[in-house]
Amino acid sequence: MIQKITKLLTTPTQELGKWTRFLVFQVRIWFHCIRLLKTNRCGTQAAALSYYTVFGAVPMTIVMLMIFQMFPTYRDMGQQVQEFAYEQLNLNKVEYSPQAPEPDVQTTQQQAGGTLAAGEPDKVSIADKMDEISDSYMEKLNAGAIGVVSGLLLMYAAIKLFSTIENSFNIIFRIPTGRSFIKRMINYWSLITLGPLLLGLGIHFTARFMMMEGLHQGILPYVRPL
């Protein structure tokens, strides 16, 4: 059986039938994909991207809010961009149970006496937790409690995510040398700062266009004859 399969895979495709050629092609391409997955260390790359995504999501959110805080007129737009990002990443649907605090002696006695019913803690979504951390950081920033070191760490965490993504693609596409540090910083920071603004403008103009389309369908047909 193994000899027949080996002979079938090594036979030139011109000598095979239509369906046999299709099956041989599928077997070859899947073996080739598995070989490339091992060569490119895709499991390691996926683990690194997952870690740095979790590590850099909150700093990126904070930087995005800081950009919109600089322009008071666009603060509402920043909230829309934040909600849009949460919906696209499904962060508002992913929930977890926070770790309950350790009960003190009085609480333990009340539970033993039956005066307090123990229940499971409410689940919290990742989006709500990110909002909580971001709001806390923004309050400290407005109060002047955030120093230079904290700001630099925030920028590093936000930029490191893009650096990891670029390094992963460089490994997959066999790029021997990446871009210089200066070019990376300029491109990443431009993406972090200008990206939310452009996305917010896109959401704003989309809403305006939909509103004008609604007016066109609801009011303008009656106004046009006048």
Short mmCIF file of C-alpha atoms in Angstrom, two decimals:
data_model
loop_
_atom_site.label_atom_id
_atom_site.label_comp_id
_atom_site.label_asym_id
_atom_site.label_seq_id
_atom_site.Cartn_x
_atom_site.Cartn_y
_atom_site.Cartn_z
CA MET A 1 0.00 0.00 0.00
CA ILE A 2 2.77 2.40 0.94
CA GLN A 3 4.66 1.55 -2.24
CA LYS A 4 1.57 2.29 -4.34
CA ILE A 5 1.09 5.68 -2.66
CA THR A 6 4.77 6.52 -3.09
CA LYS A 7 4.65 5.53 -6.75
CA LEU A 8 1.49 7.56 -7.25
CA LEU A 9 3.05 10.68 -5.70
CA THR A 10 6.24 10.35 -7.75
CA THR A 11 4.48 9.74 -11.06
CA PRO A 12 4.47 12.77 -13.42
CA THR A 13 1.11 14.53 -13.34
CA GLN A 14 0.76 14.33 -17.13
CA GLU A 15 0.37 10.56 -16.85
CA LEU A 16 -2.42 10.74 -14.26
CA GLY A 17 -6.14 11.12 -14.69
CA LYS A 18 -8.11 14.26 -13.84
CA TRP A 19 -9.26 13.29 -10.33
CA THR A 20 -6.05 11.45 -9.51
CA ARG A 21 -4.06 14.53 -10.51
CA PHE A 22 -6.28 16.66 -8.25
CA LEU A 23 -5.77 14.34 -5.25
CA VAL A 24 -2.01 14.17 -5.77
CA PHE A 25 -1.87 17.96 -6.00
CA GLN A 26 -3.78 18.32 -2.73
CA VAL A 27 -1.48 15.88 -0.92
CA ARG A 28 1.64 17.64 -2.22
CA ILE A 29 0.47 21.14 -1.39
CA TRP A 30 -0.62 20.18 2.15
CA PHE A 31 2.71 18.51 2.84
CA HIS A 32 4.43 21.61 1.48
CA CYS A 33 2.34 23.87 3.76
CA ILE A 34 3.14 21.73 6.81
CA ARG A 35 6.85 21.87 5.94
CA LEU A 36 6.70 25.67 5.62
CA LEU A 37 4.84 25.99 8.93
CA LYS A 38 7.66 24.15 10.67
CA THR A 39 10.38 26.05 8.80
CA ASN A 40 8.88 29.47 9.54
CA ARG A 41 8.22 28.59 13.20
CA CYS A 42 4.60 29.65 12.85
CA GLY A 43 3.66 28.30 16.27
CA THR A 44 6.32 30.43 17.94
CA GLN A 45 5.38 33.47 15.87
CA ALA A 46 1.69 33.07 16.73
CA ALA A 47 2.49 32.78 20.44
CA ALA A 48 4.67 35.90 20.30
CA LEU A 49 2.00 37.87 18.44
CA SER A 50 -0.68 36.78 20.92
CA TYR A 51 1.46 37.81 23.89
CA TYR A 52 2.42 41.20 22.49
CA THR A 53 -1.15 41.85 21.35
CA VAL A 54 -2.37 41.42 24.92
CA PHE A 55 0.63 43.36 26.20
CA GLY A 56 0.23 46.25 23.74
CA ALA A 57 -3.55 46.58 23.40
CA VAL A 58 -4.01 48.78 26.47
CA PRO A 59 -1.05 51.11 25.70
CA MET A 60 -2.29 51.55 22.14
CA THR A 61 -5.74 52.43 23.47
CA ILE A 62 -4.23 54.96 25.87
CA VAL A 63 -2.11 56.56 23.14
CA MET A 64 -5.17 56.76 20.89
CA LEU A 65 -7.16 58.48 23.64
CA MET A 66 -4.27 60.86 24.30
CA ILE A 67 -4.29 61.88 20.64
CA PHE A 68 -7.99 62.70 20.76
CA GLN A 69 -7.63 64.41 24.15
CA MET A 70 -5.28 66.91 22.51
CA PHE A 71 -8.20 68.06 20.33
CA PRO A 72 -11.27 68.59 22.56
CA THR A 73 -13.53 68.86 19.51
CA TYR A 74 -12.74 65.28 18.49
CA ARG A 75 -13.12 63.55 21.86
CA ASP A 76 -16.47 62.05 20.89
CA MET A 77 -14.88 60.79 17.68
CA GLY A 78 -12.20 59.09 19.76
CA GLN A 79 -14.88 57.25 21.71
CA GLN A 80 -16.45 56.08 18.46
CA VAL A 81 -13.10 54.83 17.17
CA GLN A 82 -12.51 52.99 20.45
CA GLU A 83 -15.92 51.30 20.32
CA PHE A 84 -15.36 50.41 16.65
CA ALA A 85 -12.03 48.76 17.49
CA TYR A 86 -13.62 46.80 20.34
CA GLU A 87 -16.39 45.54 18.05
CA GLN A 88 -13.99 44.51 15.29
CA LEU A 89 -11.75 42.62 17.74
CA ASN A 90 -14.76 41.20 19.68
CA LEU A 91 -13.23 42.48 22.92
CA ASN A 92 -16.66 43.42 24.24
CA LYS A 93 -17.78 39.78 23.91
CA VAL A 94 -14.81 38.14 25.63
CA GLU A 95 -15.52 37.92 29.36
CA TYR A 96 -13.68 36.54 32.35
CA SER A 97 -14.35 36.11 36.06
CA PRO A 98 -12.21 38.44 38.16
CA GLN A 99 -10.39 36.94 41.09
CA ALA A 100 -12.44 37.40 44.21
CA PRO A 101 -10.69 39.07 47.18
CA GLU A 102 -9.78 36.90 50.12
CA PRO A 103 -12.53 37.05 52.77
CA ASP A 104 -11.67 38.51 56.13
CA VAL A 105 -12.54 36.99 59.49
CA GLN A 106 -15.84 38.82 59.87
CA THR A 107 -17.04 37.80 56.42
CA THR A 108 -16.09 34.19 57.12
CA GLN A 109 -18.08 34.21 60.36
CA GLN A 110 -21.10 35.70 58.59
CA GLN A 111 -20.95 33.05 55.90
CA ALA A 112 -20.66 30.33 58.55
CA GLY A 113 -23.71 31.73 60.34
CA GLY A 114 -25.73 31.82 57.16
CA THR A 115 -26.21 35.58 57.17
CA LEU A 116 -24.37 36.11 53.88
CA ALA A 117 -24.97 34.11 50.74
CA ALA A 118 -21.93 33.31 48.71
CA GLY A 119 -22.21 33.85 44.99
CA GLU A 120 -20.02 33.83 41.96
CA PRO A 121 -18.46 37.17 40.98
CA ASP A 122 -19.89 38.93 37.96
CA LYS A 123 -18.01 38.47 34.72
CA VAL A 124 -16.17 41.44 33.25
CA SER A 125 -15.49 41.95 29.56
CA ILE A 126 -11.99 42.72 28.34
CA ALA A 127 -13.25 45.94 26.76
CA ASP A 128 -14.60 47.19 30.12
CA LYS A 129 -11.32 46.31 31.84
CA MET A 130 -9.34 48.15 29.17
CA ASP A 131 -11.61 51.17 29.59
CA GLU A 132 -11.04 51.06 33.33
CA ILE A 133 -7.26 50.98 32.96
CA SER A 134 -7.30 53.69 30.28
CA ASP A 135 -9.52 56.00 32.33
CA SER A 136 -7.30 55.52 35.38
CA TYR A 137 -4.18 56.35 33.37
CA MET A 138 -5.79 59.41 31.78
CA GLU A 139 -6.87 60.71 35.20
CA LYS A 140 -3.32 60.35 36.51
CA LEU A 141 -1.96 61.96 33.36
CA ASN A 142 -4.25 64.97 33.72
CA ALA A 143 -3.30 65.25 37.39
CA GLY A 144 0.42 65.23 36.53
CA ALA A 145 1.09 61.96 38.34
CA ILE A 146 2.63 60.26 35.28
CA GLY A 147 6.37 60.73 34.90
CA VAL A 148 8.73 60.55 31.94
CA VAL A 149 9.67 56.93 32.61
CA SER A 150 6.02 55.83 32.61
CA GLY A 151 5.41 57.68 29.37
CA LEU A 152 8.42 56.04 27.70
CA LEU A 153 7.30 52.59 28.85
CA LEU A 154 3.86 53.29 27.45
CA MET A 155 5.30 54.28 24.07
CA TYR A 156 7.58 51.22 24.05
CA ALA A 157 4.68 48.85 24.76
CA ALA A 158 2.57 50.40 22.00
CA ILE A 159 5.39 50.27 19.43
CA LYS A 160 6.63 46.78 20.36
CA LEU A 161 3.48 45.19 18.94
CA PHE A 162 4.16 46.56 15.45
CA SER A 163 7.81 45.58 15.71
CA THR A 164 6.86 41.99 16.51
CA ILE A 165 4.45 41.88 13.56
CA GLU A 166 7.12 43.17 11.19
CA ASN A 167 9.73 40.70 12.47
CA SER A 168 7.28 37.83 11.97
CA PHE A 169 6.64 38.82 8.36
CA ASN A 170 10.38 39.24 7.76
CA ILE A 171 10.94 35.65 8.88
CA ILE A 172 8.07 34.28 6.80
CA PHE A 173 9.07 36.10 3.60
CA ARG A 174 12.82 35.45 4.07
CA ILE A 175 13.85 39.09 4.39
CA PRO A 176 17.49 39.07 5.54
CA THR A 177 17.60 42.56 7.08
CA GLY A 178 14.76 44.69 8.34
CA ARG A 179 14.38 48.43 8.35
CA SER A 180 16.49 50.66 10.52
CA PHE A 181 15.41 51.67 14.00
CA ILE A 182 14.73 55.28 12.97
CA LYS A 183 12.51 54.27 10.06
CA ARG A 184 10.60 51.86 12.25
CA MET A 185 9.95 54.43 14.94
CA ILE A 186 8.79 57.03 12.42
CA ASN A 187 6.46 54.61 10.62
CA TYR A 188 5.06 53.04 13.78
CA TRP A 189 4.44 56.34 15.52
CA SER A 190 2.80 57.78 12.41
CA LEU A 191 0.54 54.74 12.25
CA ILE A 192 -0.37 54.98 15.94
CA THR A 193 -1.09 58.72 15.86
CA LEU A 194 -2.52 59.28 12.38
CA GLY A 195 -4.32 55.93 12.10
CA PRO A 196 -7.00 56.65 14.74
CA LEU A 197 -7.56 60.16 13.33
CA LEU A 198 -8.08 58.85 9.80
CA LEU A 199 -10.30 56.07 11.09
CA GLY A 200 -12.34 58.59 13.07
CA LEU A 201 -12.75 60.79 10.01
CA GLY A 202 -13.88 57.76 8.03
CA ILE A 203 -16.52 56.90 10.64
CA HIS A 204 -17.64 60.55 10.79
CA PHE A 205 -18.06 60.92 7.03
CA THR A 206 -19.76 57.53 6.81
CA ALA A 207 -22.32 58.65 9.40
CA ARG A 208 -22.84 61.94 7.55
CA PHE A 209 -23.29 60.12 4.25
CA MET A 210 -25.83 57.71 5.77
CA MET A 211 -27.71 60.66 7.29
CA MET A 212 -27.80 62.46 3.93
CA GLU A 213 -28.96 59.26 2.25
CA GLY A 214 -31.75 58.99 4.81
CA LEU A 215 -32.78 62.58 4.11
CA HIS A 216 -32.69 61.88 0.41
CA GLN A 217 -35.06 58.94 0.80
CA GLY A 218 -37.35 60.48 3.40
CA ILE A 219 -37.61 64.25 2.80
CA LEU A 220 -36.06 65.26 -0.52
CA PRO A 221 -38.59 63.38 -2.70
CA TYR A 222 -41.31 65.66 -1.31
CA VAL A 223 -39.20 68.83 -1.50
CA ARG A 224 -37.95 68.28 -5.06
CA PRO A 225 -41.31 69.02 -6.81
CA LEU A 226 -41.47 72.38 -5.02
#
